[in-house]
């Protein structure tokens, strides 16, 4: 790994290499978290897997918790973008359809997160699974209007729980996983009252 003052290397080149190394660390850590568990994965284990020294990993991330957060941040940002897109759609049915497809696509892209959640309370606590009340209320309002029914609230909760259930479908290839999840999501979101009025 180059030092911050390595001669002859443009600043942009160093920054790009540092970003690439960070991403490699995050990707490797995520695979190890899924395979071994968060607690059983040390910074040294991540470094060994990458062929780096522990000091090189420490240069980018001071703690394992920082690596975990970096692995979860893109997923949180994706969901924020999806929610903004849904909020701009005029009809409730359109929002529900788009949420079902967007959520399933998210789950397939982040299928390792489901395996991590299945076994690790630390990861569960840090993830989008542990939603804030404000975020949950906003999603329910966007999907179902200002007064969601108990059935609509439960439909949303069950959709969120699909994330944890991904670990049970780890044997499926992406296309089969997506088809199964989409069928499930559409069934959950076909709750009474979703086609009558805008709430």
Phi, psi and omega in degrees: 000130182289149174282169182295338184246025182302123183290146174082359179250118180303151180303318181299319179296319178295319181296319180294319179293320178296318179296320179295320179294318177302316181294322176296320178297314181297314181297318179295316179299319181298318178296319180290322176301318181292321185278320188250338189100152183295312183297324184278356181257116180261166173300324178296320179296320178296316179298315181299319181298326182270350185074028178249168171277159176299325179298325179294320176294318181296332177300325183265325182223121183283335182222160175295327179298324177294323177294317178301314181297321178295330179283336182266334184304316179299325179294318178297318180294320178301316181292326177295318178296315179300317181297320177297320178295318180296320183298336181274354182276139189285326186250149180296319181297322177297318179296317180296317179298314182293323178295316180302312180293315181295320180293317179295317177300320177299315182297320180292318179296328186244040186296331178295332179298325178297318177296320178296317181294327186299329188242347190238109177296331178296319180289320177302316183293330183269348192268178176294345176298326178270073186285149172284156179300322181297317179294317180298316179297321180294316180298316179298320180294318179296318184283317192238358182096187189284342182228072180296142179284164175304321179295321179291319177298318179291324178300317179295315180301318180294325176298317178298319181294343175302330179301314179293327182287351180302329180298335179282346182244025185294345180278349185273140171291164187305316185293320178289322177298315181298316180298317180295317181292321181295319177300317180294313182298316180295324176295317180294322185277353177274057183270156179303136175095354184281349181251358182247106177083173184251359177065000000 
